[in-house]
Amino acid sequence: MINIQAMANSVFENGQLPVLVNANRQDYGRKRHDRPMHGHDSMCELLLCYRGFGVYNVNNFSYVIQEGDLIYYNCGELHEVVSSTDVEIGTYCFGFSNVHFSGLPLNHFIPKDSPHVRASQGMFPFLCNLSEQILKYNSGPPANRLTGQMLGISLLMLAAQMPASQREEPVSSTASQLTARIKEYIDAHYTEPLKLGDIASALNCSVPYLAHTFKDATGYSPIQYAIRRRIGLAQTLLISTDYSATHIATLVGYDNTNYFNSLFSKIVGTTPIRYRKKYLEALRGERNQM
């Protein structure tokens, strides 16, 4: 007789099964709406790219992503997916909480030193079909939702066992190390008033060297990166709280709501309110995004 609980105990700490928090599909071909660098405090995410190509930035690494790739995000890591064209990348996105694989921290899919992107290869058609079934069953009566939960756990287990191959280079050069330190400083202070001189002083380097090094490595100036971090946090608050756009603007560091709205629209491609409406519709009104 198969002992399901014994198998769960061997895979997960205390035998506790993960919980599928949200599931949605980003339709390929829509006008691109960027989701700048952001993180989540209580869940991890798994994405399957079904069409398109772009770049996945996570922590201090960048990966080229394409159709068939599985994209992993551990809780607390800063990440973003950027389309290489003017239209959205087609992805299935699944958020999980209570993921506690034996030997890994809570809400971590993979070890921190493991590649964050893996090719699904021959499993791709099956994973696409499984993703569609999760979306189908992840709403409605309790029996449907339970089915969606079990299918979600199945996807998670398959993704966790996918073979890994090294697809990025570790940070090693002096310039790359400085870029990482600049990011760390901005990530800790981006909702505060920031000036290049303050960052340079904190890191004991000149303003020109700091600015040029960071721009060469990331494509953004340090202040542009700070703005994108603010907008990334604003997006998270828009889809996880009922806060007004004015209140969110204040929380991310802007006293002028009109200026915040202008920056948000320029970076994301739509207004804060329209962004909230679009994503809540895709998530069927659920706000479990933190």
CSV table of C-alpha atoms in Angstrom, one decimal:
chain,number,residue,atom,x,y,z
A,1,MET,CA,0.0,0.0,0.0
A,2,ILE,CA,1.4,3.4,-0.9
A,3,ASN,CA,2.0,5.7,2.1
A,4,ILE,CA,1.5,9.2,0.8
A,5,GLN,CA,2.4,10.9,4.1
A,6,ALA,CA,5.6,8.9,4.4
A,7,MET,CA,6.6,10.1,0.9
A,8,ALA,CA,5.7,13.7,1.8
A,9,ASN,CA,7.8,13.4,5.0
A,10,SER,CA,10.9,12.3,2.9
A,11,VAL,CA,10.6,15.3,0.6
A,12,PHE,CA,9.2,18.2,2.7
A,13,GLU,CA,10.1,19.3,6.2
A,14,ASN,CA,7.5,18.0,8.6
A,15,GLY,CA,5.6,16.5,5.7
A,16,GLN,CA,3.8,19.8,5.0
A,17,LEU,CA,2.7,20.2,1.4
A,18,PRO,CA,3.2,23.5,-0.4
A,19,VAL,CA,0.2,25.7,-1.1
A,20,LEU,CA,-0.5,27.2,-4.6
A,21,VAL,CA,-1.2,30.8,-3.9
A,22,ASN,CA,-1.9,32.1,-7.3
A,23,ALA,CA,-1.8,31.0,-11.0
A,24,ASN,CA,-2.1,33.1,-14.1
A,25,ARG,CA,-1.1,33.2,-17.8
A,26,GLN,CA,0.5,36.2,-19.3
A,27,ASP,CA,-0.7,36.3,-22.9
A,28,TYR,CA,2.0,36.6,-25.6
A,29,GLY,CA,1.7,39.5,-27.9
A,30,ARG,CA,0.1,42.1,-25.7
A,31,LYS,CA,1.8,45.5,-25.4
A,32,ARG,CA,4.8,45.1,-23.0
A,33,HIS,CA,4.2,46.2,-19.4
A,34,ASP,CA,7.5,46.0,-17.5
A,35,ARG,CA,7.6,44.6,-14.0
A,36,PRO,CA,10.9,46.1,-12.6
A,37,MET,CA,13.0,44.5,-10.0
A,38,HIS,CA,10.9,43.4,-7.0
A,39,GLY,CA,10.7,40.7,-4.4
A,40,HIS,CA,8.2,38.8,-2.3
A,41,ASP,CA,8.4,38.2,1.4
A,42,SER,CA,6.3,35.0,1.8
A,43,MET,CA,6.2,33.1,-1.4
A,44,CYS,CA,8.3,31.7,-4.3
A,45,GLU,CA,7.4,31.7,-8.0
A,46,LEU,CA,7.8,29.3,-10.9
A,47,LEU,CA,7.4,30.5,-14.5
A,48,LEU,CA,7.2,28.6,-17.7
A,49,CYS,CA,7.9,30.5,-20.9
A,50,TYR,CA,5.6,29.2,-23.6
A,51,ARG,CA,6.5,31.8,-26.2
A,52,GLY,CA,8.8,34.7,-26.8
A,53,PHE,CA,12.3,35.5,-25.5
A,54,GLY,CA,13.9,38.0,-23.2
A,55,VAL,CA,16.1,38.3,-20.1
A,56,TYR,CA,15.6,37.1,-16.5
A,57,ASN,CA,17.5,39.2,-13.9
A,58,VAL,CA,17.8,37.7,-10.5
A,59,ASN,CA,20.1,39.0,-7.7
A,60,ASN,CA,23.3,39.8,-9.6
A,61,PHE,CA,22.8,37.3,-12.5
A,62,SER,CA,21.2,37.6,-15.9
A,63,TYR,CA,19.8,34.8,-18.0
A,64,VAL,CA,18.6,34.7,-21.6
A,65,ILE,CA,15.2,33.0,-21.6
A,66,GLN,CA,13.2,31.5,-24.4
A,67,GLU,CA,10.3,29.2,-25.2
A,68,GLY,CA,10.4,26.1,-23.0
A,69,ASP,CA,12.4,27.5,-20.2
A,70,LEU,CA,11.4,27.1,-16.5
A,71,ILE,CA,12.3,30.2,-14.4
A,72,TYR,CA,12.8,29.9,-10.7
A,73,TYR,CA,12.4,32.6,-8.0
A,74,ASN,CA,13.3,31.9,-4.4
A,75,CYS,CA,11.5,34.0,-1.7
A,76,GLY,CA,13.3,37.2,-1.0
A,77,GLU,CA,15.4,37.4,-4.2
A,78,LEU,CA,15.1,40.5,-6.3
A,79,HIS,CA,14.0,39.6,-9.8
A,80,GLU,CA,12.5,40.8,-13.1
A,81,VAL,CA,11.6,39.3,-16.5
A,82,VAL,CA,12.3,41.7,-19.4
A,83,SER,CA,10.9,41.0,-22.9
A,84,SER,CA,13.4,41.5,-25.7
A,85,THR,CA,10.7,42.9,-27.9
A,86,ASP,CA,7.9,45.5,-27.6
A,87,VAL,CA,5.3,42.8,-26.7
A,88,GLU,CA,4.9,40.6,-23.6
A,89,ILE,CA,6.7,37.3,-23.2
A,90,GLY,CA,4.1,34.5,-23.0
A,91,THR,CA,4.5,32.9,-19.5
A,92,TYR,CA,2.6,30.8,-17.1
A,93,CYS,CA,3.2,32.1,-13.6
A,94,PHE,CA,2.6,30.2,-10.3
A,95,GLY,CA,3.1,31.5,-6.8
A,96,PHE,CA,3.6,29.0,-3.9
A,97,SER,CA,3.9,29.4,-0.1
A,98,ASN,CA,4.8,26.8,2.5
A,99,VAL,CA,7.4,25.3,0.2
A,100,HIS,CA,9.9,23.7,2.5
A,101,PHE,CA,12.0,21.1,0.7
A,102,SER,CA,14.3,19.1,3.1
A,103,GLY,CA,17.7,20.8,3.3
A,104,LEU,CA,16.5,24.2,1.8
A,105,PRO,CA,15.2,27.4,3.5
A,106,LEU,CA,11.5,28.0,3.6
A,107,ASN,CA,10.0,29.0,0.2
A,108,HIS,CA,13.1,28.1,-1.8
A,109,PHE,CA,12.8,26.0,-5.0
A,110,ILE,CA,16.5,25.6,-5.5
A,111,PRO,CA,19.8,26.2,-3.7
A,112,LYS,CA,21.0,29.8,-4.1
A,113,ASP,CA,24.1,28.7,-6.1
A,114,SER,CA,21.9,26.7,-8.6
A,115,PRO,CA,21.0,28.1,-12.0
A,116,HIS,CA,17.7,29.9,-11.9
A,117,VAL,CA,16.7,29.0,-15.4
A,118,ARG,CA,16.4,25.4,-16.7
A,119,ALA,CA,15.2,24.1,-20.1
A,120,SER,CA,12.2,21.8,-19.9
A,121,GLN,CA,13.2,20.1,-23.2
A,122,GLY,CA,11.0,17.1,-24.0
A,123,MET,CA,8.8,17.9,-21.0
A,124,PHE,CA,7.7,21.2,-22.5
A,125,PRO,CA,4.4,20.0,-24.2
A,126,PHE,CA,3.3,18.2,-21.0
A,127,LEU,CA,4.2,21.1,-18.7
A,128,CYS,CA,2.1,23.5,-20.9
A,129,ASN,CA,-0.8,21.1,-20.7
A,130,LEU,CA,-0.4,20.7,-17.0
A,131,SER,CA,-0.3,24.5,-16.6
A,132,GLU,CA,-3.5,24.9,-18.5
A,133,GLN,CA,-5.2,22.3,-16.3
A,134,ILE,CA,-4.0,24.2,-13.2
A,135,LEU,CA,-5.6,27.4,-14.5
A,136,LYS,CA,-8.8,25.5,-15.3
A,137,TYR,CA,-9.2,24.0,-11.8
A,138,ASN,CA,-7.8,26.7,-9.6
A,139,SER,CA,-11.2,28.3,-9.1
A,140,GLY,CA,-14.8,27.3,-8.5
A,141,PRO,CA,-16.1,24.8,-6.0
A,142,PRO,CA,-13.8,23.3,-3.3
A,143,ALA,CA,-13.3,20.0,-5.3
A,144,ASN,CA,-12.0,22.0,-8.3
A,145,ARG,CA,-9.7,24.1,-6.2
A,146,LEU,CA,-8.3,21.0,-4.4
A,147,THR,CA,-7.6,19.5,-7.8
A,148,GLY,CA,-5.8,22.7,-8.8
A,149,GLN,CA,-3.7,22.5,-5.6
A,150,MET,CA,-2.7,18.9,-6.3
A,151,LEU,CA,-1.8,19.7,-9.9
A,152,GLY,CA,0.2,22.7,-8.8
A,153,ILE,CA,2.2,20.6,-6.4
A,154,SER,CA,2.8,18.1,-9.2
A,155,LEU,CA,4.2,20.9,-11.4
A,156,LEU,CA,6.4,22.1,-8.5
A,157,MET,CA,7.8,18.6,-8.0
A,158,LEU,CA,8.6,18.1,-11.7
A,159,ALA,CA,10.3,21.5,-11.9
A,160,ALA,CA,12.4,20.8,-8.8
A,161,GLN,CA,13.7,17.7,-10.4
A,162,MET,CA,14.6,19.3,-13.8
A,163,PRO,CA,18.3,18.9,-14.6
A,164,ALA,CA,20.3,22.1,-14.2
A,165,SER,CA,22.9,23.5,-16.6
A,166,GLN,CA,25.1,26.5,-16.0
A,167,ARG,CA,23.8,29.4,-18.1
A,168,GLU,CA,25.4,32.4,-16.5
A,169,GLU,CA,28.7,33.5,-15.2
A,170,PRO,CA,29.3,34.3,-11.5
A,171,VAL,CA,30.1,37.9,-10.4
A,172,SER,CA,33.9,38.1,-10.2
A,173,SER,CA,35.4,41.3,-11.7
A,174,THR,CA,36.1,44.4,-9.7
A,175,ALA,CA,33.5,46.3,-11.7
A,176,SER,CA,30.9,43.6,-11.2
A,177,GLN,CA,31.6,43.5,-7.5
A,178,LEU,CA,31.1,47.3,-7.3
A,179,THR,CA,27.9,47.0,-9.3
A,180,ALA,CA,26.7,44.4,-6.8
A,181,ARG,CA,27.6,46.7,-3.9
A,182,ILE,CA,25.8,49.7,-5.5
A,183,LYS,CA,22.7,47.5,-6.0
A,184,GLU,CA,22.8,46.4,-2.4
A,185,TYR,CA,23.0,50.0,-1.2
A,186,ILE,CA,20.2,51.2,-3.4
A,187,ASP,CA,18.1,48.1,-2.5
A,188,ALA,CA,18.4,49.1,1.2
A,189,HIS,CA,17.6,52.8,0.7
A,190,TYR,CA,15.6,53.2,-2.5
A,191,THR,CA,12.5,54.6,-0.8
A,192,GLU,CA,14.6,57.3,0.8
A,193,PRO,CA,15.9,60.5,-1.0
A,194,LEU,CA,19.0,59.3,-2.9
A,195,LYS,CA,21.8,61.3,-4.5
A,196,LEU,CA,24.8,60.0,-6.4
A,197,GLY,CA,27.1,61.7,-4.0
A,198,ASP,CA,25.6,59.9,-1.0
A,199,ILE,CA,26.0,56.5,-2.7
A,200,ALA,CA,29.5,57.3,-3.8
A,201,SER,CA,30.5,58.4,-0.4
A,202,ALA,CA,29.0,55.3,1.3
A,203,LEU,CA,31.0,53.1,-1.1
A,204,ASN,CA,34.2,55.1,-1.1
A,205,CYS,CA,34.4,55.8,-4.8
A,206,SER,CA,34.0,58.8,-7.1
A,207,VAL,CA,30.7,59.8,-8.6
A,208,PRO,CA,31.8,59.5,-12.2
A,209,TYR,CA,33.3,56.1,-11.7
A,210,LEU,CA,30.3,54.9,-9.8
A,211,ALA,CA,27.8,56.2,-12.4
A,212,HIS,CA,29.8,54.8,-15.4
A,213,THR,CA,30.5,51.4,-13.9
A,214,PHE,CA,26.8,50.9,-13.0
A,215,LYS,CA,25.5,52.1,-16.3
A,216,ASP,CA,27.9,49.9,-18.3
A,217,ALA,CA,26.9,46.8,-16.3
A,218,THR,CA,23.1,47.3,-16.1
A,219,GLY,CA,22.1,49.8,-18.8
A,220,TYR,CA,20.6,52.1,-16.1
A,221,SER,CA,22.1,54.9,-14.1
A,222,PRO,CA,22.0,54.3,-10.3
A,223,ILE,CA,19.1,56.8,-9.9
A,224,GLN,CA,17.2,55.1,-12.8
A,225,TYR,CA,17.7,51.8,-11.0
A,226,ALA,CA,16.3,53.3,-7.7
A,227,ILE,CA,13.3,54.6,-9.6
A,228,ARG,CA,12.6,51.2,-11.1
A,229,ARG,CA,12.9,49.6,-7.7
A,230,ARG,CA,10.3,52.1,-6.4
A,231,ILE,CA,8.0,51.3,-9.3
A,232,GLY,CA,8.5,47.6,-8.7
A,233,LEU,CA,7.4,48.0,-5.1
A,234,ALA,CA,4.5,50.1,-6.2
A,235,GLN,CA,3.3,47.3,-8.5
A,236,THR,CA,3.5,44.8,-5.7
A,237,LEU,CA,1.5,47.1,-3.4
A,238,LEU,CA,-1.1,47.7,-6.1
A,239,ILE,CA,-1.8,44.0,-6.6
A,240,SER,CA,-1.5,43.0,-2.9
A,241,THR,CA,-3.3,45.8,-1.0
A,242,ASP,CA,-6.3,48.1,-1.3
A,243,TYR,CA,-4.1,51.2,-0.7
A,244,SER,CA,-4.8,54.2,-2.9
A,245,ALA,CA,-2.3,55.2,-5.6
A,246,THR,CA,-1.7,58.4,-3.5
A,247,HIS,CA,-0.8,56.4,-0.4
A,248,ILE,CA,1.4,54.0,-2.5
A,249,ALA,CA,3.2,56.9,-4.0
A,250,THR,CA,4.1,58.1,-0.5
A,251,LEU,CA,5.2,54.7,0.6
A,252,VAL,CA,7.6,54.3,-2.3
A,253,GLY,CA,9.1,57.8,-1.8
A,254,TYR,CA,7.0,60.3,-3.8
A,255,ASP,CA,5.1,63.2,-2.3
A,256,ASN,CA,3.8,64.3,-5.7
A,257,THR,CA,1.2,61.8,-6.9
A,258,ASN,CA,1.1,63.3,-10.4
A,259,TYR,CA,4.9,62.8,-10.8
A,260,PHE,CA,4.5,59.2,-9.5
A,261,ASN,CA,1.8,58.5,-12.0
A,262,SER,CA,3.9,59.9,-14.8
A,263,LEU,CA,6.9,57.8,-13.9
A,264,PHE,CA,4.8,54.7,-13.4
A,265,SER,CA,3.1,55.1,-16.8
A,266,LYS,CA,6.5,55.7,-18.5
A,267,ILE,CA,8.1,52.6,-17.1
A,268,VAL,CA,5.2,50.2,-17.0
A,269,GLY,CA,3.2,51.4,-20.0
A,270,THR,CA,-0.1,52.0,-18.2
A,271,THR,CA,-1.4,54.0,-15.2
A,272,PRO,CA,-1.3,52.5,-11.7
A,273,ILE,CA,-5.1,52.1,-11.5
A,274,ARG,CA,-5.2,50.4,-14.9
A,275,TYR,CA,-2.3,48.2,-13.9
A,276,ARG,CA,-4.2,47.1,-10.7
A,277,LYS,CA,-7.4,46.4,-12.7
A,278,LYS,CA,-5.6,44.3,-15.3
A,279,TYR,CA,-3.8,42.1,-12.8
A,280,LEU,CA,-6.7,41.6,-10.5
A,281,GLU,CA,-8.8,40.5,-13.4
A,282,ALA,CA,-6.0,38.0,-14.4
A,283,LEU,CA,-5.8,36.8,-10.8
A,284,ARG,CA,-9.6,36.7,-10.4
A,285,GLY,CA,-9.5,39.3,-7.7
A,286,GLU,CA,-7.1,37.5,-5.4
A,287,ARG,CA,-4.4,39.6,-3.7
A,288,ASN,CA,-2.0,36.9,-2.3
A,289,GLN,CA,1.1,38.4,-3.9
A,290,MET,CA,3.3,39.3,-1.0
